[in-house]
C-alpha positions as a printed Julia matrix, in Angstrom:
767×3 Matrix{Float64}:
  13.91   10.99    4.78
  10.09   10.71    4.74
   8.14   13.96    4.85
   6.86   15.17    8.23
   3.16   14.31    8.35
   0.46   16.77    9.32
  -1.57   15.72   12.33
  -5.29   16.4    12.18
  -7.56   15.98   15.18
 -11.33   16.42   15.23
 -12.91   18.1    18.23
 -15.19   16.03   20.46
 -18.92   16.39   19.87
 -21.93   16.52   22.17
 -23.75   13.3    21.34
 -27.43   12.47   21.95
 -27.99   10.78   25.3
 -29.96    7.89   23.76
 -27.08    7.11   21.4
 -24.58    7.07   24.27
 -26.85    4.69   26.18
 -27.14    2.4    23.13
 -23.36    2.27   22.72
 -22.81    1.77   26.44
 -24.9    -1.41   26.37
 -22.19   -3.0    24.2
 -19.25   -1.81   26.33
 -19.58   -3.62   29.63
 -16.78   -2.16   31.78
 -16.98    1.4    30.38
 -19.62    3.92   29.41
 -18.41    3.79   25.83
 -18.05    7.55   25.41
 -14.83    7.32   23.4
 -15.98    4.7    20.9
 -19.32    6.52   20.61
 -17.45    9.55   19.25
 -15.77    7.39   16.62
 -18.95    5.57   15.64
 -20.79    8.87   15.21
 -18.04   10.31   13.0
 -18.14    7.17   10.86
 -21.84    7.53   10.15
 -23.26    5.14   12.78
 -25.83    7.42   14.4
 -28.89    5.4    15.4
 -29.7     2.2    17.23
 -30.54    0.17   14.11
 -27.32    1.01   12.26
 -25.35    0.49   15.49
 -26.73   -3.01   15.93
 -26.06   -3.95   12.3
 -22.51   -2.58   12.54
 -21.54   -4.37   15.75
 -23.59   -7.58   15.7
 -23.47   -9.56   12.42
 -26.54  -11.53   13.54
 -28.65   -8.4    12.99
 -27.26   -7.76    9.48
 -29.07   -9.15    6.46
 -26.49  -10.06    3.79
 -27.35   -9.89    0.11
 -28.57  -12.95   -1.73
 -25.93  -14.3    -4.17
 -28.47  -14.02   -6.97
 -28.37  -10.25   -6.52
 -25.77  -10.58   -9.28
 -28.75  -11.34  -11.51
 -28.49  -13.1   -14.84
 -24.69  -13.41  -14.61
 -24.95  -15.59  -11.49
 -27.76  -17.64  -13.01
 -25.67  -18.3   -16.14
 -22.65  -19.3   -14.05
 -24.66  -21.74  -11.91
 -26.38  -23.27  -14.94
 -23.08  -23.73  -16.8
 -21.39  -25.34  -13.79
 -24.33  -27.68  -13.35
 -24.1   -28.75  -17.0
 -20.35  -29.32  -16.61
 -21.01  -31.46  -13.53
 -23.61  -33.59  -15.24
 -21.6   -34.0   -18.47
 -18.38  -34.93  -16.66
 -16.45  -31.95  -18.07
 -13.04  -30.98  -16.72
 -13.16  -27.63  -14.91
 -10.08  -25.58  -14.04
 -10.03  -22.81  -11.43
  -7.68  -20.03  -12.56
  -6.57  -18.0    -9.56
  -3.94  -15.46   -8.61
  -0.83  -15.53   -6.44
  -1.63  -12.93   -3.76
  -3.57  -13.63   -0.57
  -6.91  -12.69   -2.11
  -6.22  -14.86   -5.17
  -4.95  -17.8    -3.11
  -7.95  -17.74   -0.77
 -10.31  -17.28   -3.75
  -8.83  -20.38   -5.37
  -9.08  -22.26   -2.07
 -12.74  -21.3    -1.62
 -13.57  -22.52   -5.13
 -11.44  -25.65   -4.71
 -13.24  -26.59   -1.49
 -16.61  -25.21   -2.57
 -16.79  -26.63   -6.1
 -15.29  -29.81   -4.66
 -18.67  -30.39   -3.01
 -20.23  -30.65   -6.48
 -17.44  -32.1    -8.67
 -15.41  -35.28   -8.14
 -11.61  -34.75   -7.9
 -10.94  -36.04  -11.42
 -13.13  -33.27  -12.9
 -11.55  -30.37  -11.02
  -8.13  -28.75  -10.81
  -6.65  -25.29  -10.29
  -3.88  -23.12  -11.69
  -1.94  -20.28  -10.02
   0.28  -18.16  -12.31
   3.93  -17.75  -11.4
   4.53  -14.16  -10.27
   8.04  -14.03  -11.73
   7.26  -15.51  -15.15
   3.62  -14.72  -15.86
   2.27  -11.89  -13.72
  -1.47  -11.51  -13.05
  -4.32  -12.7   -15.24
  -4.91  -15.22  -17.98
  -2.09  -16.05  -20.37
  -2.14  -17.75  -23.75
   0.54  -20.37  -23.08
  -1.37  -21.96  -20.21
  -4.71  -21.64  -21.95
  -3.17  -23.76  -24.73
  -1.89  -26.28  -22.17
  -5.25  -26.59  -20.39
  -7.1   -27.12  -23.65
  -4.64  -29.85  -24.59
  -5.13  -31.53  -21.2
  -8.9   -31.65  -21.64
 -10.23  -28.61  -19.77
 -13.43  -27.23  -21.3
 -14.51  -24.71  -18.65
 -12.37  -22.2   -16.73
 -13.59  -20.37  -13.63
 -11.38  -17.4   -12.82
 -11.13  -15.87   -9.38
  -9.69  -12.47   -8.46
  -8.74  -11.99  -12.12
  -9.92  -12.07  -15.72
 -12.17   -9.03  -16.21
  -9.85   -7.21  -18.62
  -8.13  -10.19  -20.3
 -10.0    -9.6   -23.56
  -7.23  -10.88  -25.87
  -6.78  -14.05  -23.84
 -10.54  -14.63  -23.66
 -10.78  -14.35  -27.44
  -7.93  -16.86  -27.77
  -9.71  -19.25  -25.38
 -12.71  -19.26  -27.71
 -10.53  -20.48  -30.58
  -9.51  -23.42  -28.36
 -13.08  -24.33  -27.46
 -12.66  -23.12  -23.87
 -15.52  -21.37  -22.08
 -14.9   -18.99  -19.19
 -16.76  -17.86  -16.09
 -15.12  -14.77  -14.61
 -15.34  -14.05  -10.89
 -13.39  -10.91  -10.12
 -13.55   -7.51   -8.41
 -11.08   -5.46  -10.41
 -11.93   -2.58  -12.73
 -14.22   -3.46  -15.61
 -13.38   -3.19  -19.32
 -15.35   -0.7   -21.47
 -17.53   -3.51  -22.85
 -18.66   -6.8   -21.35
 -16.15   -9.56  -22.22
 -17.38  -12.48  -24.32
 -17.68  -15.01  -21.49
 -20.35  -17.36  -20.14
 -20.76  -15.11  -17.1
 -18.88  -12.3   -15.4
 -19.59  -11.95  -11.68
 -18.01   -8.66  -10.68
 -19.4    -6.28   -8.03
 -18.07   -3.28   -9.95
 -21.25   -3.46  -12.01
 -23.17   -2.33   -8.91
 -23.49    1.29   -7.77
 -20.75    2.42   -5.39
 -23.16    2.47   -2.43
 -24.41   -1.09   -3.01
 -23.65   -3.51   -0.12
 -21.8    -5.83   -2.54
 -19.77   -3.18   -4.35
 -16.59   -3.56   -2.27
 -16.37   -7.37   -2.31
 -12.85   -8.7    -2.85
 -12.06  -11.64   -5.1
 -12.5   -14.24   -2.36
 -15.9   -12.83   -1.39
 -17.09  -12.97   -5.01
 -15.91  -16.6    -5.25
 -17.78  -17.34   -2.02
 -20.97  -15.83   -3.46
 -20.72  -18.21   -6.43
 -20.37  -21.2    -4.1
 -23.21  -19.85   -1.96
 -25.44  -19.75   -5.06
 -24.61  -23.39   -5.81
 -25.43  -24.34   -2.2
 -28.8   -22.61   -2.58
 -29.63  -24.18   -5.95
 -28.45  -27.71   -5.07
 -28.78  -27.99   -1.27
 -28.71  -31.81   -1.2
 -25.26  -32.22   -2.79
 -22.79  -30.59   -0.32
 -21.43  -32.69    2.55
 -19.9   -29.84    4.59
 -21.47  -26.58    5.82
 -21.02  -23.46    3.7
 -19.79  -21.66    6.85
 -16.61  -23.79    6.77
 -15.38  -21.48    3.99
 -15.78  -18.27    5.96
 -12.33  -18.27    7.6
 -10.78  -18.25    4.12
 -13.11  -15.42    3.11
 -12.0   -13.31    6.08
  -8.32  -13.89    5.3
  -8.67  -12.79    1.68
 -10.96   -9.84    2.44
  -8.76   -8.29    5.1
  -5.46   -9.06    3.37
  -6.66   -7.37    0.16
  -7.42   -4.04    1.87
 -10.93   -3.58    0.46
 -13.4    -1.26    2.16
 -15.0    -3.2     5.0
 -18.52   -1.92    4.41
 -21.83   -3.63    3.71
 -21.46   -7.35    3.02
 -17.66   -7.02    3.23
 -17.87   -6.11    6.9
 -20.42   -8.83    7.57
 -18.33  -11.52    5.88
 -15.2   -10.36    7.72
 -17.03  -10.51   11.06
 -18.47  -14.01   10.63
 -15.23  -15.11    8.96
 -13.19  -14.11   12.0
 -15.58  -16.12   14.17
 -14.76  -19.15   12.02
 -11.04  -18.31   12.01
 -11.01  -18.24   15.8
 -11.92  -21.94   15.78
  -8.63  -22.81   14.07
  -6.68  -21.86   17.2
  -8.18  -24.74   19.21
  -7.51  -28.43   18.41
 -11.06  -29.4    19.32
 -12.63  -27.03   16.76
  -9.9   -26.64   14.12
 -10.89  -27.76   10.62
  -7.9   -26.39    8.69
  -4.52  -27.58   10.01
  -2.7   -25.25    7.61
  -4.45  -22.17    8.97
  -3.85  -23.44   12.52
  -0.11  -23.75   11.77
   0.01  -20.22   10.32
  -1.62  -18.82   13.45
   0.9   -20.67   15.59
   3.84  -19.33   13.57
   2.68  -15.72   13.76
   1.83  -16.14   17.45
  -1.78  -15.08   17.09
  -5.17  -16.51   18.01
  -7.26  -15.58   14.99
  -9.81  -13.46   16.85
  -8.77  -10.09   15.4
  -8.34   -8.65   11.89
  -4.73   -7.75   12.73
  -4.04  -11.47   13.05
  -4.64  -11.53    9.3
  -3.22   -8.17    8.21
   0.0    -8.56   10.25
   0.13  -12.35   10.48
  -1.48  -14.74    8.01
  -1.83  -12.34    5.07
   1.83  -11.29    4.8
   2.96  -14.91    5.05
   0.75  -16.06    2.17
   1.76  -13.05    0.08
   5.44  -13.61    0.81
   5.55  -16.96   -1.0
   5.04  -15.58   -4.52
   7.08  -12.47   -3.71
  10.11  -14.6    -2.85
   9.61  -17.86   -4.76
   7.38  -16.84   -7.65
   5.35  -20.06   -7.46
   2.63  -19.94   -4.78
   0.6   -22.96   -5.88
   1.36  -24.9    -2.7
  -0.44  -22.24   -0.63
  -3.79  -23.59   -1.85
  -2.79  -27.0    -0.54
  -1.7   -25.37    2.73
  -5.14  -23.8     3.22
  -7.26  -26.76    2.09
  -5.39  -29.96    3.0
  -6.39  -31.91    6.11
  -2.98  -33.6     6.31
  -1.46  -32.02    9.43
   2.22  -33.07    8.93
   2.09  -31.88    5.32
   0.51  -28.57    6.37
   3.16  -28.08    9.03
   5.93  -28.46    6.43
   4.18  -26.07    4.03
   3.6   -23.5     6.77
   7.33  -23.56    7.56
   7.98  -22.67    3.92
   5.72  -19.61    4.21
   7.55  -18.55    7.37
  10.94  -18.69    5.66
   9.58  -16.75    2.7
   8.16  -14.09    5.0
  11.48  -13.72    6.83
  13.27  -13.16    3.54
  10.56  -10.74    2.44
  11.13   -8.55    5.5
  14.84   -8.32    4.74
  14.28   -7.42    1.1
  11.62   -4.85    1.94
  13.83   -3.06    4.48
  16.77   -2.96    2.08
  14.66   -1.65   -0.8
  12.96    1.04    1.28
  16.41    2.38    2.19
  17.45    2.34   -1.48
  14.3     4.18   -2.58
  14.68    6.82    0.13
  18.26    7.42   -0.98
  17.06    7.93   -4.56
  14.36   10.3    -3.35
  16.98   12.58   -1.83
  17.77   13.54   -5.44
  14.12   14.03   -6.48
  12.6    17.51   -6.67
   9.46   16.91   -4.64
   8.27   20.46   -5.26
   7.45   19.49   -8.84
   6.83   15.77   -8.34
   3.22   14.74   -7.88
   3.72   11.05   -8.68
   6.9     9.22   -7.64
   8.11    6.97  -10.48
  11.44    5.19   -9.91
  13.07    2.2   -11.59
  16.1     0.02  -10.96
  17.19   -3.26  -12.6
  18.37   -4.61   -9.23
  15.06   -4.24   -7.39
  13.2    -7.43   -6.52
   9.84   -7.48   -8.3
   8.21   -9.4    -5.47
   8.34   -6.57   -2.91
   7.81   -3.58   -5.21
   4.17   -3.24   -4.19
   4.94   -3.32   -0.46
   7.67   -0.72   -0.78
   5.54    1.46   -3.07
   2.8     1.41   -0.45
   5.19    2.44    2.32
   6.73    5.22    0.23
   3.31    6.51   -0.83
   2.3     6.74    2.81
   5.55    8.33    3.99
   5.83   10.88    1.17
   2.14   11.54    0.55
   2.36   10.84   -3.19
   1.16    8.02   -5.43
   4.2     5.84   -5.99
   5.18    3.58   -8.88
   8.28    1.39   -8.54
   9.58   -0.69  -11.43
  12.32   -3.17  -12.14
  13.97   -3.41  -15.56
  14.25   -6.72  -17.38
  16.74   -7.94  -19.95
  13.94   -7.83  -22.53
  13.78   -4.03  -22.39
  10.57   -4.02  -20.35
   9.9    -2.23  -17.07
   7.52   -4.04  -14.72
   6.27   -2.92  -11.38
   3.62   -1.93   -8.9
   1.76    1.25   -8.04
   0.13    2.35   -4.79
  -2.1     5.34   -4.11
  -2.64    7.81   -1.29
  -4.92   10.76   -0.44
  -7.87    8.99   -2.1
  -6.39    9.52   -5.57
  -7.86    7.1    -8.13
  -4.68    5.34   -9.16
  -6.35    3.2   -11.8
  -7.61    6.2   -13.75
  -4.31    8.0   -13.27
  -2.27    5.18  -14.78
  -4.96    4.51  -17.39
  -4.46    8.07  -18.66
  -1.05    6.89  -19.93
  -2.41    3.68  -21.5
  -0.85    4.37  -24.91
   2.59    3.97  -23.32
   1.75    0.74  -21.45
   2.16   -2.9   -22.4
  -0.08   -4.36  -19.67
  -1.98   -2.83  -16.79
  -4.54   -3.89  -14.2
  -5.73   -3.1   -10.72
  -8.13   -0.86   -8.83
  -8.15    2.72   -7.43
  -5.75    1.9    -4.57
  -3.23   -0.45   -6.19
  -2.16   -1.55   -9.65
   0.41   -3.54  -11.56
   1.85   -2.43  -14.89
   4.48   -3.05  -17.52
   5.84   -0.87  -20.3
   8.84   -0.56  -22.58
  11.78    0.95  -20.69
  12.15    3.44  -23.54
   8.74    4.85  -22.61
   9.63    5.54  -18.98
  10.64    9.22  -19.38
   7.42   10.01  -21.24
   5.36    7.96  -18.76
   6.95    9.71  -15.77
   6.26   13.16  -17.13
   2.83   12.28  -18.49
   1.47   10.83  -15.27
   2.84   13.77  -13.28
   1.13   16.18  -15.64
  -2.12   14.24  -15.3
  -2.13   14.58  -11.5
  -0.79   18.13  -11.68
  -3.94   19.1   -13.55
  -6.06   17.68  -10.7
  -3.91   19.02   -7.86
  -1.84   22.03   -9.0
  -0.32   22.6    -5.53
   2.01   19.73   -4.5
   1.8    20.8    -0.84
  -1.69   19.25   -0.89
   0.11   15.9    -1.1
   1.89   16.21    2.24
   1.25   13.06    4.34
  -1.61   13.51    6.8
  -2.46   11.47    9.89
  -6.0    11.74   11.2
  -6.02   11.44   15.0
  -9.17    9.88   16.44
  -8.83   10.43   20.19
  -6.58   12.06   22.75
  -5.82    9.76   25.7
  -3.47    9.55   28.64
  -1.16    6.65   29.44
  -3.32    5.8    32.47
  -6.3     5.22   30.14
  -4.43    2.63   28.06
  -5.23   -0.99   28.79
  -7.96   -3.62   28.76
 -11.0    -1.38   29.28
 -10.16    1.02   26.46
  -9.06   -1.86   24.21
 -12.39   -3.67   24.6
 -14.29   -0.46   24.0
 -12.43    0.34   20.78
 -12.67   -3.3    19.67
 -16.34   -2.62   18.85
 -15.08   -0.95   15.68
 -13.45   -4.14   14.44
 -12.89   -5.46   11.9
 -11.04   -2.32   10.87
  -9.61   -1.65    7.45
 -10.26    0.51    4.4
 -13.18    2.85    5.09
 -13.09    1.99    8.8
  -9.49    2.52    9.98
  -8.14    1.37   13.3
  -8.41    4.2    15.87
  -5.3     6.36   16.21
  -4.64    7.68   19.69
  -2.77   10.87   20.55
  -0.68   10.75   23.74
   0.65   14.23   24.54
   3.68   15.35   26.54
   4.95   11.81   27.09
   8.38   10.27   27.51
   9.96    6.86   27.01
  11.98    4.64   29.29
  13.42    1.1    29.22
  14.0     1.61   25.5
  15.73   -1.22   23.65
  15.89   -2.57   20.13
  17.09   -5.7    18.35
  16.85   -7.49   15.05
  13.97   -9.91   15.04
  14.84  -13.6    14.63
  13.56  -16.3    12.33
  12.44  -19.8    13.37
  16.02  -21.06   13.51
  17.13  -18.2    15.77
  18.98  -16.41   12.96
  18.76  -12.64   13.12
  16.75  -10.9    10.4
  17.7    -7.45    9.16
  14.45   -5.95   10.39
  14.34   -3.74   13.48
  11.81   -3.17   16.2
  12.19   -0.99   19.28
  10.44   -1.83   22.53
   9.77    0.68   25.31
   7.62    1.83   28.21
   5.67    5.05   27.51
   4.99    7.4    30.44
   3.21   10.68   31.09
   2.04   12.7    34.09
  -0.76   10.18   34.73
   1.54    7.13   34.84
   5.22    7.17   35.73
   5.24    3.37   35.74
   4.53    3.35   32.04
   2.77    1.18   29.48
   4.52   -1.2    27.05
   4.86   -0.54   23.34
   6.71   -1.34   20.15
   7.95    0.76   17.2
   8.57   -1.35   14.11
  11.41   -0.42   11.78
  13.0     2.11   14.15
  16.06    2.17   16.4
  16.17    2.88   20.12
  18.3     6.01   19.72
  15.32    7.68   18.01
  13.62    7.81   21.44
  15.71   10.0    23.73
  15.03    9.44   27.42
  15.43   13.1    28.37
  12.98   14.43   25.78
   9.22   14.99   25.86
   7.12   13.93   22.88
   3.64   13.82   21.42
   2.95   10.34   20.06
   0.34    8.74   17.82
  -0.27    5.05   18.43
  -2.67    2.15   18.04
  -3.73    0.16   21.08
  -3.15   -3.56   20.55
  -3.16   -6.89   22.36
  -0.07   -9.1    22.12
  -1.34  -12.69   22.25
   2.18  -14.15   22.47
   3.16  -12.07   25.5
  -0.39  -11.93   26.87
  -0.35   -8.18   27.36
  -1.89   -4.98   26.06
   0.55   -2.65   24.3
   0.69    0.27   21.9
   2.1     0.23   18.39
   3.82    3.57   17.76
   2.79    5.22   14.47
   4.34    8.71   14.53
   6.23   11.0    16.85
   7.17   14.66   17.23
   8.6    16.88   19.97
   5.96   17.79   22.52
   3.96   20.86   21.56
   4.22   21.89   25.18
   7.97   22.21   24.67
   8.3    23.32   21.05
   8.22   26.39   18.82
   7.13   28.98   21.37
   9.44   27.86   24.19
  13.11   28.11   24.97
  13.66   24.72   23.36
  12.99   26.11   19.88
  16.29   25.85   18.01
  18.07   29.02   16.97
  18.14   29.72   13.24
  21.55   30.85   12.0
  21.56   32.77    8.72
  24.86   32.08    6.95
  23.57   32.7     3.41
  25.22   36.1     3.0
  27.43   36.22    6.1
  28.94   32.77    6.79
  30.39   32.2    10.26
  34.18   31.65   10.04
  33.87   29.04   12.82
  31.0    27.19   11.11
  32.9    23.89   10.91
  33.26   23.8    14.69
  29.62   24.59   15.51
  27.29   21.66   16.19
  24.2    22.38   14.12
  21.87   21.0    11.48
  22.84   22.6     8.17
  20.8    23.34    5.08
  23.6    23.21    2.51
  21.59   22.92   -0.72
  19.37   25.74   -1.88
  15.73   24.66   -1.31
  12.98   24.56   -3.89
  10.08   24.23   -1.42
   9.52   24.94    2.26
   9.47   21.22    3.04
  13.2    21.13    2.23
  13.88   23.48    5.17
  11.14   22.11    7.41
  12.56   18.59    7.37
  15.94   19.9     8.56
  14.18   22.05   11.15
  12.39   19.02   12.6
  15.76   17.25   12.84
  17.22   20.29   14.62
  14.32   20.22   17.12
  14.84   16.5    17.66
  18.61   16.92   18.2
  18.26   20.17   20.2
  20.72   21.94   17.88
  20.62   25.22   15.92
  19.48   25.21   12.3
  21.97   26.87    9.93
  20.92   28.25    6.54
  24.24   27.72    4.75
  23.22   27.63    1.1
  23.51   29.79   -1.99
  21.5    29.68   -5.17
  23.42   27.48   -7.62
  24.86   29.07  -10.71
  22.43   27.69  -13.25
  22.3    28.32  -16.99
  19.43   30.26  -18.49
  16.76   28.24  -20.31
  18.35   29.21  -23.61
  21.84   28.15  -22.48
  20.47   24.87  -21.11
  18.84   24.14  -24.46
  22.09   24.8   -26.29
  24.03   22.53  -23.93
  21.38   19.8   -24.27
  21.47   19.87  -28.07
  25.27   19.94  -28.07
  25.45   16.85  -25.84
  22.92   15.03  -28.02
  24.85   15.85  -31.2
  28.08   14.64  -29.6
  26.5    11.34  -28.51
  25.01   10.85  -31.96
  28.32   11.49  -33.67
  30.39    9.25  -31.37
  27.79    6.52  -30.81
  28.67    6.52  -27.1
  26.33    5.37  -24.33
  26.13    7.54  -21.22
  24.41    6.67  -17.95
  21.37    8.75  -17.09
  23.09    9.79  -13.85
  26.08   11.19  -15.76
  23.8    12.82  -18.33
  21.83   14.45  -15.51
  24.98   15.59  -13.7
  26.39   17.17  -16.86
  23.18   19.12  -17.39
  22.88   20.0   -13.68
  19.13   19.38  -13.64
  16.52   17.75  -11.4
  14.77   14.46  -12.19
  11.79   16.27  -13.68
  13.98   18.54  -15.76
  15.89   15.5   -17.0
  12.61   13.89  -18.09
  11.57   17.06  -19.88
  15.01   17.35  -21.5
  14.78   13.82  -22.91
  11.25   14.49  -24.13
  12.46   17.69  -25.78
  15.24   15.79  -27.57
  12.68   13.33  -28.89
  10.44   16.17  -30.06
  13.4    17.82  -31.79
  14.18   14.63  -33.74
  16.84   12.87  -31.64
  15.93    9.16  -31.42
  17.01    7.53  -28.15
  17.71    4.01  -26.99
  17.4     3.41  -23.25
  19.03    0.33  -21.71
  20.03   -0.62  -18.16
  23.5     0.73  -19.07
  22.26    4.2   -20.05
  21.12    6.26  -23.02
  22.34    6.37  -26.62
  21.34    8.72  -29.45
  20.66    6.4   -32.39
  19.47    8.8   -35.09
  18.52   12.36  -35.93
  16.01   13.79  -38.35
  14.19   17.1   -38.5
  10.95   17.04  -36.49
   7.84   16.35  -38.53
   5.62   18.41  -36.21
   7.43   21.65  -35.41
   4.5    23.06  -33.42
   4.38   20.02  -31.13
   8.16   20.21  -30.67
   7.84   23.87  -29.67
   5.31   22.93  -26.97
   7.66   20.38  -25.39
  10.65   22.73  -25.59
   8.59   25.5   -23.99
   7.68   23.15  -21.13
  11.37   22.48  -20.55
  12.33   26.15  -20.63
   9.49   27.03  -18.25
  10.69   24.36  -15.8
  14.27   25.69  -15.9
  13.03   29.24  -15.36
  10.77   28.14  -12.48
  13.66   26.42  -10.71
  15.83   29.51  -11.1
  13.04   31.67   -9.64
  12.61   29.35   -6.64
  16.35   29.23   -5.94
  16.53   33.02   -6.09
  13.55   33.34   -3.76
  15.01   31.06   -1.09
  18.39   32.78   -1.31
  16.78   36.16   -0.58
  13.75   35.33    1.62
  14.01   37.3     4.91
  14.96   35.41    8.06
  11.76   36.57    9.77
   9.71   34.85    7.03
  11.72   31.65    7.5
  11.1    31.75   11.26
   7.36   32.31   10.76
   7.05   29.43    8.26
   8.93   27.02   10.51
   6.78   27.96   13.5
   3.65   27.26   11.4
   5.01   23.83   10.43
   5.09   22.79   14.08
   1.41   23.56   14.69
């Protein structure tokens, strides 16, 4: 079960009258008071910045040659390749940003190079992962390529770049990922990370960097192109918004003008990309909003490599003018996206089940692995888990080659790249940025990696309660205020994304009626194992209600006789031609909670169990907690079900740190003598320890001289020799003993904490 999120709401401010007037001029039907509050909080506080934010025609984008000598070198080298008839290969990536980057270069460079001089390559997600690889560098050199232009990749591929030099290949890197310590030995590297963090170009995604390269060529050789540069902007918007970069500076500008171009694809008279038009049709959207990308086009492009591995045809889908061919390719993306939804739902459930066994009181970074998990959806699930549990999350799948490969996602503004980089000595490959990363490492290194990365974040944030999920509420509204007028007012904030989130609305003391749910269906009418609940939301201002949807939830989670506080986004459903809300989070109404008669009774059965306990309907806490969240989650369920909460636990009989150490060594000696393999689950059960304590126990065995072999089947002790560094071994053993002692202390505390303290803590959790 995901952790209950804190809700934070900022009080309304008294805004200057001239600012309210300036905002109101953009709002038409309303005075704009609500969106003015949001603009002010987001740093838009004068007429000039307001105009630049809302109207892209008043924004002055950066010149592509702001990249300086690197851009000049890239343009000069491409011009020489064009004149000398060299073969140029675009090396892209398989996600939406990489696919659109490749498409922009394919269309853009195609204005300067004849088809026989230009091709592109997209790595296979399943076989090759991100970045350059030696096998295909060898192949390209053999086939006659002399110049490679990367997009959305390449900055840290130092080994592969060095190998390319031995083959006579030259490389231009266009990328936006984290930079290596030293400049790579390439013709040019166009990467906005070289700018200061407040530079208008700093947040460009891969597709926007690729666009800037094409824009520079259009400036330098204006007589060669046959199509307008603006024809590329719809692809730029798709990649920018799908990649979740901060929509600030030139990023926001390019997203705005890109959406204007994307809107043209919804009309036969103005459509220039039949593939994009087909994608919009399949996701039942018109292309005039960023959500048409983030919930429509983007997931479909991303789904192809997640499900099939090979996403090369997506470039053809986005750039071909052959309508029947594009229609067939778009159908393939739709099928892949349907399968992706099923896999994602199944894996989220599996991860949540595993997390029931994780000690979140001592876990700062969630690191889980399973050989059965599909690599293609690890990043999506990691992102959902990170959001629901408030902790950076790393999910990995284990291969037959003894390697663990997976994806990492961040939360709470934690720099994930630096966090994972702190464990670089344990990694095989790693790349990404502060919000998301991909990595691989030997499976044998997983216990050390799990403990090491937790220690790294623990040093930054000693108190794990700081990692509780938090939802920032933007505005409080009534149901009567929902609809077209408010939607158009809030739409001034678009495009929303990182750094400029979609407004979250708080609707208090509401109820739901006409609640129903069903599995969604694919194009053939087959049901997909992915749930959405539809409803009408009501409050004292509107008994008729307003339509809404809650993705991934069942109708029985909305009880018709209960009052709630809800957080939602206001949306427009193009397919049904109606305004609706998208439910984000829910809790019992504060007007009917802790301080009222509806607060559940708390039954204390720790020392005096009720003989009739089995016949009493209640929510039980059967396992001794380690943190208050363990009780609070059950309390929230009791509130939701209108049942008492029963404290029915005892502190487990746990061995002392010294006894645990003796048992651990005895088990290791037995495994070494017999040569047996034991699953980690059985090993953990025999020791009666948490996930973190298991990690520390394995690290302690290593420090004490017990060599281990980890396989998908379990763990085996392969050798023993006296530790060469006794002092270092003592440090690891002390860490283990301290963790055992800490757990014992916490269990004892929660067994003895007074009921009045429990009641006070639970009341605080509801505020």
